[in-house]
XYZ file of C-alpha atoms in Angstrom:
211
model
C -5.540 1.593 27.915
C -5.684 4.816 25.958
C -9.108 6.435 25.831
C -10.739 7.888 22.751
C -10.075 11.575 22.300
C -12.961 13.276 20.554
C -11.777 16.877 20.963
C -10.012 17.797 17.732
C -9.894 21.333 16.401
C -10.236 22.257 12.738
C -6.493 22.338 12.052
C -5.928 18.979 13.731
C -8.689 17.401 11.646
C -7.153 18.870 8.491
C -3.801 17.280 9.364
C -5.450 13.955 10.220
C -7.244 13.791 6.869
C -4.035 14.516 4.971
C -2.196 11.858 6.973
C -4.980 9.336 6.401
C -4.773 9.775 2.629
C -0.992 9.415 2.641
C -0.982 6.402 4.975
C -3.600 4.667 2.814
C -1.693 5.341 -0.421
C 1.913 4.921 0.721
C 1.672 2.914 3.934
C 2.461 4.066 7.448
C 6.173 3.313 7.202
C 6.353 4.908 3.756
C 4.939 8.239 4.935
C 7.114 10.746 6.757
C 6.098 13.592 9.034
C 7.792 15.900 6.533
C 5.527 14.631 3.736
C 2.424 15.052 5.906
C 3.452 18.620 6.774
C 4.194 19.453 3.135
C 0.824 18.146 1.906
C -1.017 19.860 4.754
C 0.893 23.068 3.932
C 2.119 23.511 7.498
C 5.402 23.556 9.381
C 6.733 20.207 10.623
C 6.803 21.641 14.135
C 3.030 22.040 14.039
C 2.533 18.302 13.530
C 4.801 17.634 16.516
C 2.997 20.292 18.543
C -0.422 18.776 17.967
C 0.425 15.060 18.001
C 3.968 14.561 19.273
C 4.982 11.779 16.871
C 3.804 9.892 13.796
C 2.664 7.005 15.998
C 0.584 9.310 18.179
C -0.820 10.953 15.059
C -2.015 7.528 13.925
C -3.524 6.959 17.372
C -5.406 10.242 16.990
C -6.567 9.309 13.484
C -7.944 5.993 14.754
C -9.708 7.848 17.560
C -11.196 10.402 15.181
C -12.461 7.847 12.667
C -13.642 5.087 15.001
C -15.354 7.028 17.785
C -18.785 7.160 16.118
C -18.925 3.411 15.531
C -17.939 2.762 19.157
C -20.783 4.969 20.447
C -23.315 3.487 18.014
C -22.455 -0.063 19.059
C -22.724 0.821 22.742
C -26.171 2.323 22.134
C -27.293 -0.678 20.079
C -26.377 -3.160 22.818
C -28.656 -1.415 25.333
C -31.640 -1.007 22.989
C -34.750 -3.061 23.733
C -34.605 -5.126 20.558
C -34.701 -8.792 19.662
C -31.087 -10.113 19.621
C -31.563 -11.152 15.992
C -32.448 -7.583 15.052
C -29.509 -6.282 17.075
C -27.135 -8.546 15.165
C -28.634 -7.498 11.848
C -28.216 -3.824 12.744
C -24.704 -4.407 14.076
C -23.627 -5.812 10.722
C -25.202 -2.850 8.918
C -23.328 -0.485 11.230
C -20.032 -2.211 10.539
C -20.445 -2.241 6.756
C -21.648 1.348 6.649
C -18.682 2.572 8.694
C -16.192 0.461 6.767
C -17.570 1.767 3.492
C -17.584 5.412 4.616
C -14.100 5.264 6.168
C -12.211 2.941 3.836
C -8.912 4.760 4.357
C -8.461 4.152 8.072
C -9.797 0.592 7.900
C -7.414 -0.197 5.075
C -4.531 1.125 7.180
C -5.563 -0.692 10.358
C -6.753 -3.958 8.868
C -4.142 -4.646 6.218
C -1.028 -2.950 7.573
C -1.252 -2.860 11.356
C -3.662 -5.653 12.258
C -2.031 -7.804 9.585
C 1.278 -7.613 11.401
C 3.138 -5.676 8.715
C 4.128 -2.943 11.120
C 5.895 -2.886 14.457
C 3.597 -0.106 15.644
C 1.536 -1.111 18.669
C -1.759 0.769 18.819
C -3.203 0.550 22.317
C -6.276 2.400 21.159
C -6.933 -0.220 18.461
C -6.661 -3.023 21.014
C -9.026 -1.112 23.293
C -11.605 -0.541 20.546
C -11.470 -4.102 19.286
C -11.889 -5.518 22.791
C -14.851 -3.260 23.527
C -16.481 -4.120 20.196
C -15.908 -7.820 20.851
C -17.483 -7.542 24.304
C -20.493 -5.755 22.789
C -20.853 -8.517 20.194
C -20.510 -11.130 22.923
C -23.262 -9.489 24.975
C -25.645 -9.568 22.009
C -24.894 -13.221 21.282
C -25.165 -14.241 24.924
C -28.472 -12.395 25.130
C -29.703 -14.414 22.152
C -28.422 -17.627 23.699
C -30.232 -16.869 26.956
C -33.444 -16.373 24.960
C -32.768 -19.663 23.097
C -32.712 -17.975 19.676
C -28.946 -18.333 19.139
C -26.973 -21.563 19.214
C -24.793 -22.361 22.196
C -21.863 -23.597 20.096
C -20.926 -20.266 18.522
C -17.288 -19.328 17.979
C -17.811 -15.696 18.919
C -14.252 -14.562 18.242
C -14.625 -15.496 14.550
C -17.867 -13.597 13.894
C -16.167 -10.228 13.328
C -13.447 -11.724 11.076
C -16.225 -13.326 9.015
C -17.871 -9.931 8.550
C -14.573 -8.168 7.851
C -13.253 -10.857 5.560
C -16.223 -10.761 3.217
C -16.330 -6.980 3.043
C -12.600 -6.529 2.464
C -12.477 -9.301 -0.142
C -15.076 -7.487 -2.233
C -13.512 -4.083 -1.587
C -9.957 -5.174 -2.444
C -11.196 -6.906 -5.614
C -13.327 -3.973 -6.691
C -12.388 -4.025 -10.394
C -13.078 -7.763 -10.636
C -16.560 -7.385 -9.153
C -17.305 -4.311 -11.254
C -16.454 -6.249 -14.409
C -18.162 -9.437 -13.257
C -21.410 -7.677 -12.353
C -21.188 -4.893 -14.956
C -21.201 -2.196 -12.321
C -20.173 0.672 -14.564
C -20.604 3.557 -12.129
C -18.946 4.097 -8.757
C -22.442 4.548 -7.305
C -23.419 1.103 -8.620
C -20.561 -0.517 -6.723
C -21.398 1.448 -3.570
C -25.026 0.318 -3.856
C -23.861 -3.272 -4.266
C -21.781 -3.008 -1.079
C -24.522 -1.337 0.948
C -27.254 -3.728 -0.128
C -26.148 -7.054 -1.644
C -22.938 -7.493 0.337
C -24.561 -6.379 3.595
C -27.536 -8.704 3.078
C -25.217 -11.613 2.241
C -23.174 -11.095 5.401
C -26.329 -10.802 7.491
C -27.603 -14.073 6.029
C -24.248 -15.760 6.622
C -24.067 -14.690 10.275
C -27.712 -15.625 10.771
C -26.891 -19.136 9.519
C -24.043 -19.380 12.024
C -26.122 -18.195 14.974
C -29.677 -19.406 14.563
C -30.959 -22.954 14.979
C -31.983 -24.709 11.781
C -35.685 -25.429 11.415
């Protein structure tokens, strides 16, 4: 498995941000190294020098954008908190990171994870497996303490979180009109508060015994 590289210099980060914008707007397959170099105002050879290929550039972008969430989840798992509070915070972490890094999650979730591309990202598989294991540890901790149900389909918890968030995000105009969210900040507030609280309540209903 490929490990997360966190050592990017200023020029590399500049290239990654340009590539992220282009991948999100035009798709991975629809974006060439030449276009990335042109928009970053650099020579094509510099992209190859830093990243080697477009696929490896995408690997680096995933590493750059996802590393903080990976560390935060690892820290959360080891905190001395009630499993219910851990799950609540985990959902907040996910939604916050998704909302702050929409570009990379749009690329990974809808193009790569959705099977639209032949690109195989080892780093994505590695991150997803580690995040799943962290989620599993929290749920198993709650089950051991008899606060979470035993019959939990753990592998569908993350898709439930992702599905709700991305449905709202991809239907942004509909929800803005429906809820009269005139400003961009109003929609962001709705995501950070109402959507997050709804997902937390949904997951709580799946995990916790009914009274």
